[in-house]
Tab-separated table of C-alpha atoms and ligand atoms in Angstrom:
chain	number	residue	atom	x	y	z
A	1	MET	CA	-30.065	9.776	-56.702
A	2	THR	CA	-29.063	8.790	-52.933
A	3	SER	CA	-26.107	10.730	-51.785
A	4	MET	CA	-23.120	8.275	-51.458
A	5	THR	CA	-22.365	8.756	-48.575
A	6	SER	CA	-25.474	8.627	-47.012
A	7	ARG	CA	-27.318	5.384	-45.874
A	8	PRO	CA	-29.157	4.519	-48.588
A	9	SER	CA	-32.844	5.093	-47.932
A	10	ARG	CA	-34.960	1.941	-46.718
A	11	PRO	CA	-36.239	-0.532	-49.639
A	12	SER	CA	-39.798	-0.734	-50.018
A	13	PRO	CA	-40.970	-4.671	-49.521
A	14	THR	CA	-40.984	-5.601	-52.756
A	15	SER	CA	-37.864	-3.094	-54.274
A	16	ARG	CA	-35.603	-6.465	-53.330
A	17	ARG	CA	-37.314	-9.476	-52.617
A	18	LYS	CA	-35.438	-11.953	-50.120
A	19	LEU	CA	-33.713	-14.572	-50.923
A	20	LEU	CA	-33.004	-17.385	-49.041
A	21	VAL	CA	-30.108	-19.869	-50.197
A	22	GLY	CA	-28.883	-23.711	-48.908
A	23	ALA	CA	-25.353	-24.102	-49.901
A	24	TRP	CA	-25.299	-27.801	-49.376
A	25	LYS	CA	-21.759	-27.603	-50.143
A	26	ALA	CA	-20.243	-31.060	-49.845
A	27	TYR	CA	-21.875	-32.081	-46.644
A	28	LEU	CA	-24.513	-34.813	-48.299
A	29	ASN	CA	-24.288	-37.386	-50.812
A	30	HIS	CA	-26.425	-37.971	-53.564
A	31	GLY	CA	-29.319	-40.253	-51.791
A	32	GLU	CA	-28.837	-37.839	-48.337
A	33	ALA	CA	-29.748	-35.329	-51.350
A	34	LEU	CA	-32.225	-36.209	-52.971
A	35	SER	CA	-33.923	-37.039	-48.946
A	36	LEU	CA	-33.172	-33.725	-47.913
A	37	ALA	CA	-35.003	-31.475	-51.383
A	38	ARG	CA	-37.323	-34.730	-50.861
A	39	ALA	CA	-37.948	-32.924	-47.149
A	40	LEU	CA	-37.982	-29.375	-48.316
A	41	LEU	CA	-40.595	-29.974	-51.496
A	42	PRO	CA	-44.067	-28.883	-48.901
A	43	LEU	CA	-42.173	-25.702	-47.976
A	44	SER	CA	-41.960	-24.331	-51.491
A	45	THR	CA	-45.561	-23.681	-51.249
A	46	ARG	CA	-44.382	-20.765	-48.873
A	47	ALA	CA	-41.508	-19.096	-51.905
A	48	THR	CA	-42.393	-16.673	-54.444
A	49	ALA	CA	-41.817	-18.764	-57.904
A	50	SER	CA	-39.632	-17.319	-59.407
A	51	ARG	CA	-36.920	-14.207	-59.742
A	52	GLY	CA	-37.570	-10.766	-61.476
A	53	ASP	CA	-41.108	-10.124	-60.883
A	54	ASP	CA	-43.250	-7.626	-58.133
A	55	GLU	CA	-44.736	-10.539	-55.888
A	56	PRO	CA	-44.488	-9.585	-52.672
A	57	GLY	CA	-42.550	-13.049	-50.729
A	58	PHE	CA	-39.390	-14.412	-50.968
A	59	GLU	CA	-37.415	-16.327	-53.003
A	60	LEU	CA	-36.463	-19.952	-51.665
A	61	ALA	CA	-33.178	-21.627	-53.742
A	62	VAL	CA	-30.916	-24.351	-53.081
A	63	CYS	CA	-27.162	-25.104	-53.815
A	64	PRO	CA	-26.383	-28.866	-54.009
A	65	SER	CA	-23.185	-30.719	-55.045
A	66	PHE	CA	-22.921	-30.873	-59.224
A	67	ILE	CA	-23.412	-34.809	-59.055
A	68	SER	CA	-27.213	-33.895	-56.907
A	69	ILE	CA	-28.382	-31.104	-59.431
A	70	VAL	CA	-30.268	-32.961	-61.924
A	71	GLY	CA	-31.789	-35.486	-59.175
A	72	VAL	CA	-33.040	-32.392	-56.757
A	73	GLN	CA	-34.625	-30.507	-60.062
A	74	GLN	CA	-36.971	-33.687	-60.934
A	75	ILE	CA	-38.113	-33.872	-57.356
A	76	LEU	CA	-38.159	-29.863	-57.160
A	77	ALA	CA	-40.056	-30.115	-60.570
A	78	ASP	CA	-43.163	-28.781	-60.174
A	79	SER	CA	-42.158	-26.436	-56.519
A	80	SER	CA	-40.976	-22.804	-56.257
A	81	ILE	CA	-37.669	-24.060	-54.724
A	82	GLN	CA	-35.060	-23.219	-57.541
A	83	VAL	CA	-31.748	-25.477	-57.726
A	84	GLY	CA	-28.631	-23.320	-58.211
A	85	ALA	CA	-25.027	-24.292	-58.529
A	86	GLN	CA	-21.568	-23.727	-56.368
A	87	ASN	CA	-19.700	-22.769	-59.427
A	88	LEU	CA	-19.110	-22.841	-62.666
A	89	TYR	CA	-16.122	-22.997	-64.822
A	90	TRP	CA	-15.057	-19.380	-66.864
A	91	GLU	CA	-15.432	-20.792	-70.281
A	92	SER	CA	-18.740	-20.336	-71.404
A	93	GLU	CA	-19.875	-22.951	-74.176
A	94	ASN	CA	-18.517	-26.214	-73.624
A	95	GLY	CA	-15.343	-27.859	-74.955
A	96	ALA	CA	-12.304	-30.287	-73.604
A	97	PHE	CA	-12.377	-28.790	-70.113
A	98	THR	CA	-11.471	-31.830	-67.858
A	99	GLY	CA	-13.785	-31.520	-64.480
A	100	GLN	CA	-15.064	-28.685	-65.360
A	101	ILE	CA	-18.957	-27.562	-65.406
A	102	THR	CA	-19.425	-24.545	-67.958
A	103	GLY	CA	-21.965	-22.143	-67.928
A	104	GLU	CA	-23.730	-23.592	-70.956
A	105	GLN	CA	-24.007	-26.876	-69.402
A	106	LEU	CA	-25.946	-25.059	-66.231
A	107	ALA	CA	-28.001	-23.302	-68.767
A	108	ASP	CA	-29.365	-25.930	-70.042
A	109	LEU	CA	-30.119	-27.437	-67.087
A	110	GLY	CA	-32.288	-24.392	-66.391
A	111	CYS	CA	-29.774	-23.478	-63.674
A	112	SER	CA	-31.349	-20.017	-62.171
A	113	LEU	CA	-28.150	-19.437	-59.806
A	114	VAL	CA	-24.450	-19.979	-59.419
A	115	ILE	CA	-22.527	-19.126	-55.650
A	116	LEU	CA	-19.063	-17.392	-56.723
A	117	GLY	CA	-15.882	-16.849	-55.111
A	118	HIS	CA	-17.293	-18.678	-51.785
A	119	SER	CA	-14.074	-18.343	-49.771
A	120	GLU	CA	-13.410	-22.034	-49.603
A	121	LEU	CA	-12.792	-21.894	-52.664
A	122	ARG	CA	-10.787	-18.503	-52.449
A	123	ALA	CA	-8.361	-20.474	-49.817
A	124	LEU	CA	-7.550	-23.249	-52.823
A	125	GLY	CA	-5.970	-20.169	-54.664
A	126	GLU	CA	-9.449	-18.365	-56.839
A	127	SER	CA	-8.175	-15.412	-58.084
A	128	ASP	CA	-10.510	-12.135	-57.250
A	129	GLU	CA	-9.860	-12.332	-61.709
A	130	GLN	CA	-10.513	-15.565	-61.902
A	131	VAL	CA	-14.240	-14.937	-59.965
A	132	ASN	CA	-15.163	-12.014	-62.259
A	133	ARG	CA	-14.735	-14.332	-65.341
A	134	ARG	CA	-16.820	-17.150	-63.826
A	135	VAL	CA	-18.899	-13.524	-63.702
A	136	ARG	CA	-19.426	-12.734	-66.620
A	137	VAL	CA	-20.235	-16.754	-68.003
A	138	ALA	CA	-23.063	-16.667	-65.107
A	139	LEU	CA	-24.365	-13.009	-66.602
A	140	ALA	CA	-24.316	-14.180	-70.420
A	141	ARG	CA	-25.677	-17.752	-69.626
A	142	SER	CA	-29.096	-15.585	-67.469
A	143	ILE	CA	-27.221	-17.066	-64.160
A	144	LEU	CA	-27.734	-15.207	-61.097
A	145	PRO	CA	-23.956	-14.761	-60.096
A	146	ILE	CA	-23.843	-15.127	-56.125
A	147	VAL	CA	-20.767	-13.654	-55.281
A	148	CYS	CA	-19.301	-14.403	-52.119
A	149	VAL	CA	-16.976	-11.807	-50.550
A	150	GLY	CA	-15.490	-11.165	-46.980
A	151	GLU	CA	-12.663	-10.753	-44.712
A	152	SER	CA	-10.578	-12.835	-42.371
A	153	SER	CA	-9.827	-12.617	-39.132
A	154	SER	CA	-6.738	-10.756	-39.550
A	155	GLU	CA	-7.799	-8.373	-41.566
A	156	ARG	CA	-11.061	-7.321	-39.909
A	157	ASP	CA	-8.642	-7.263	-36.725
A	158	ARG	CA	-6.193	-5.081	-38.470
A	159	GLY	CA	-8.824	-2.304	-39.632
A	160	ASP	CA	-9.022	-3.962	-44.144
A	161	ALA	CA	-12.223	-5.723	-43.051
A	162	GLU	CA	-13.885	-2.698	-45.524
A	163	SER	CA	-11.743	-2.354	-47.888
A	164	ARG	CA	-10.798	-6.072	-48.494
A	165	VAL	CA	-14.332	-6.626	-48.963
A	166	SER	CA	-14.910	-3.239	-51.496
A	167	GLU	CA	-11.619	-4.370	-53.125
A	168	GLN	CA	-13.529	-8.198	-53.725
A	169	VAL	CA	-17.127	-6.486	-55.163
A	170	LEU	CA	-14.770	-4.396	-57.585
A	171	ALA	CA	-12.373	-6.826	-58.898
A	172	ALA	CA	-15.905	-8.809	-59.376
A	173	ILE	CA	-17.703	-6.078	-61.287
A	174	ASP	CA	-14.491	-4.926	-63.027
A	175	GLY	CA	-15.092	-4.185	-66.402
A	176	LEU	CA	-19.438	-4.851	-66.449
A	177	SER	CA	-21.916	-2.433	-67.236
A	178	ALA	CA	-24.310	-1.045	-64.683
A	179	GLU	CA	-26.679	-2.716	-66.475
A	180	GLN	CA	-24.709	-6.482	-66.332
A	181	VAL	CA	-24.244	-5.565	-62.499
A	182	ALA	CA	-27.462	-4.566	-61.641
A	183	GLU	CA	-28.007	-8.285	-62.579
A	184	MET	CA	-26.170	-9.776	-59.728
A	185	ALA	CA	-26.268	-10.766	-55.674
A	186	PHE	CA	-23.610	-10.656	-53.636
A	187	ALA	CA	-23.136	-12.583	-50.060
A	188	TYR	CA	-21.215	-11.239	-47.014
A	189	GLU	CA	-19.466	-13.838	-45.759
A	190	PRO	CA	-16.630	-12.833	-43.057
A	191	ILE	CA	-14.612	-15.936	-43.172
A	192	TRP	CA	-14.203	-15.760	-39.553
A	193	ALA	CA	-18.195	-16.632	-39.322
A	194	ILE	CA	-17.862	-19.570	-41.857
A	195	ARG	CA	-18.443	-23.153	-39.971
A	196	SER	CA	-15.993	-24.795	-40.531
A	197	ARG	CA	-14.124	-28.458	-39.756
A	198	GLU	CA	-11.231	-26.175	-38.469
A	199	ASN	CA	-14.089	-23.365	-37.060
A	200	PRO	CA	-16.496	-26.000	-35.967
A	201	ASP	CA	-18.313	-23.155	-33.445
A	202	PRO	CA	-17.462	-19.819	-35.149
A	203	THR	CA	-19.156	-16.541	-33.598
A	204	PRO	CA	-21.755	-15.370	-36.552
A	205	ALA	CA	-21.447	-11.631	-36.991
A	206	THR	CA	-23.943	-9.621	-35.354
A	207	PRO	CA	-26.999	-8.179	-37.606
A	208	GLU	CA	-25.578	-4.986	-36.945
A	209	GLN	CA	-22.136	-5.685	-38.604
A	210	ALA	CA	-23.033	-7.371	-41.292
A	211	ALA	CA	-25.650	-4.739	-42.116
A	212	ALA	CA	-22.742	-1.881	-41.883
A	213	MET	CA	-21.028	-4.062	-44.262
A	214	HIS	CA	-23.624	-4.540	-46.466
A	215	ARG	CA	-23.944	-0.762	-46.694
A	216	VAL	CA	-20.018	-0.780	-47.393
A	217	ILE	CA	-20.993	-3.198	-50.449
A	218	ARG	CA	-23.750	-1.050	-51.689
A	219	GLU	CA	-21.119	2.428	-51.225
A	220	ALA	CA	-18.707	0.624	-53.252
A	221	LEU	CA	-21.284	-0.341	-56.057
A	222	ALA	CA	-22.981	2.921	-55.679
A	223	LYS	CA	-19.273	4.486	-56.499
A	224	ARG	CA	-19.047	2.455	-59.691
A	225	HIS	CA	-22.575	2.101	-61.110
A	226	GLY	CA	-25.134	4.867	-59.046
A	227	ALA	CA	-26.546	5.127	-56.059
A	228	ALA	CA	-29.976	2.987	-58.769
A	229	VAL	CA	-27.844	0.294	-59.264
A	230	ALA	CA	-26.213	-0.835	-55.986
A	231	GLU	CA	-29.971	0.148	-54.541
A	232	ARG	CA	-31.470	-2.633	-57.026
A	233	VAL	CA	-28.199	-5.840	-55.762
A	234	ARG	CA	-29.441	-8.502	-53.542
A	235	VAL	CA	-26.655	-8.321	-50.842
A	236	LEU	CA	-27.414	-11.515	-48.585
A	237	TYR	CA	-25.053	-12.504	-45.576
A	238	GLY	CA	-23.944	-16.316	-44.371
A	239	GLY	CA	-22.076	-17.109	-41.605
A	240	SER	CA	-23.414	-19.463	-39.061
A	241	VAL	CA	-26.716	-18.767	-39.480
A	242	GLY	CA	-29.302	-21.239	-38.084
A	243	PRO	CA	-32.634	-20.683	-36.889
A	244	ASP	CA	-32.074	-18.441	-33.548
A	245	ASN	CA	-30.262	-15.372	-35.189
A	246	ALA	CA	-31.534	-15.642	-38.865
A	247	GLY	CA	-34.628	-13.459	-38.634
A	248	GLN	CA	-32.261	-10.890	-36.631
A	249	PHE	CA	-30.345	-10.579	-39.823
A	250	VAL	CA	-33.443	-10.572	-42.281
A	251	ALA	CA	-34.672	-7.775	-40.102
A	252	GLU	CA	-32.265	-5.664	-41.318
A	253	PRO	CA	-33.645	-3.333	-44.073
A	254	GLU	CA	-29.767	-3.815	-45.994
A	255	ILE	CA	-29.784	-7.687	-45.600
A	256	ASP	CA	-31.883	-9.326	-48.403
A	257	GLY	CA	-31.634	-12.729	-47.949
A	258	LEU	CA	-29.780	-15.869	-46.646
A	259	LEU	CA	-26.772	-18.066	-47.673
A	260	VAL	CA	-26.870	-20.804	-45.190
A	261	GLY	CA	-24.364	-23.658	-44.936
A	262	SER	CA	-24.751	-26.125	-42.504
A	263	ALA	CA	-28.060	-25.174	-41.164
A	264	SER	CA	-29.034	-26.006	-44.713
A	265	VAL	CA	-28.423	-29.084	-44.442
A	266	LYS	CA	-30.619	-30.487	-41.824
A	267	ALA	CA	-34.464	-30.128	-43.062
A	268	GLN	CA	-36.190	-28.659	-39.574
A	269	SER	CA	-32.428	-26.196	-39.118
A	270	PHE	CA	-34.277	-25.151	-42.592
A	271	VAL	CA	-37.627	-24.609	-42.130
A	272	GLY	CA	-36.852	-22.759	-39.196
A	273	ILE	CA	-34.574	-19.895	-41.028
A	274	LEU	CA	-37.050	-20.569	-43.646
A	275	GLU	CA	-39.833	-18.959	-41.178
A	276	ALA	CA	-37.736	-16.052	-39.914
A	277	VAL	CA	-37.278	-15.096	-43.684
A	278	ALA	CA	-40.922	-15.797	-44.630
A	279	ASP	CA	-41.963	-13.467	-41.120
A	280	ALA	CA	-40.121	-10.768	-42.320
A	281	ALA	CA	-40.620	-11.338	-46.050
B	301	LIG	P1	-22.558	-22.281	-42.490
B	301	LIG	O1	-21.895	-21.563	-43.830
B	301	LIG	O2	-23.810	-21.244	-42.728
B	301	LIG	O3	-22.087	-23.646	-42.475
B	301	LIG	O4	-21.133	-21.388	-41.286
B	301	LIG	C1	-21.964	-20.573	-44.656
B	301	LIG	C2	-21.422	-20.460	-46.156
B	301	LIG	O5	-20.445	-20.548	-46.339
B	301	LIG	O6	-22.111	-19.869	-46.957
């Protein structure tokens, strides 16, 4: 077992397969989402078909708005590109939940992953406890939960970044077994690095900053469930990733892939990012 304090050993190329996720947020209307899916279709030959096996390579996924999941799935049906969601409701089964999308509904569609706890939802009041409840639903439905964690710029300035991120990680896995945690993924997304209307040209984290925080995330997991579990969990980086810097992030052994927002909704820039991930895989 790796010592908790030492740097985790460098993973072998196949132990944590890289994962590239395009998070389309609410950038696209339905027709635009379908066009983008059609443009990405030729890329599917580059990615590995499914998670969970030992093939080398990398996985590719897109997370459209709920309204476009089915349409995008139809276009990507025979491809290796996975289709996921950007959230799910914390009740697993269908019922009287106006405006929500349940785990049952997403599993029925065959969604293989879901982004949870994004800072844009946390800013609207999403709590750590709600994230934990959603994680449980995703796991119960065999949908890979990708839990977003990350500090604000003021938390970083105060020197609280590591404690804030560890707190979010531990809250997300509260009450879960080691086996369950091993089936999760995280995305380190410093809020100050995410492109938005308020922050249209943010500075991305440096690959070193990101890798350091990925180690913090893995240490938090290791403290709770042991190094073996921590070594299995993939930690992606997200925040102003583009074709120019993607390669530097995925070259870090701690960085198991990328969660890309704005640059994932333009086919050309997403292809550039994919090339970088393919080279590193
Ligand atoms: P960005 O978004 O790539 O547009 O900065 C990242 C994210 O929020 O996942």
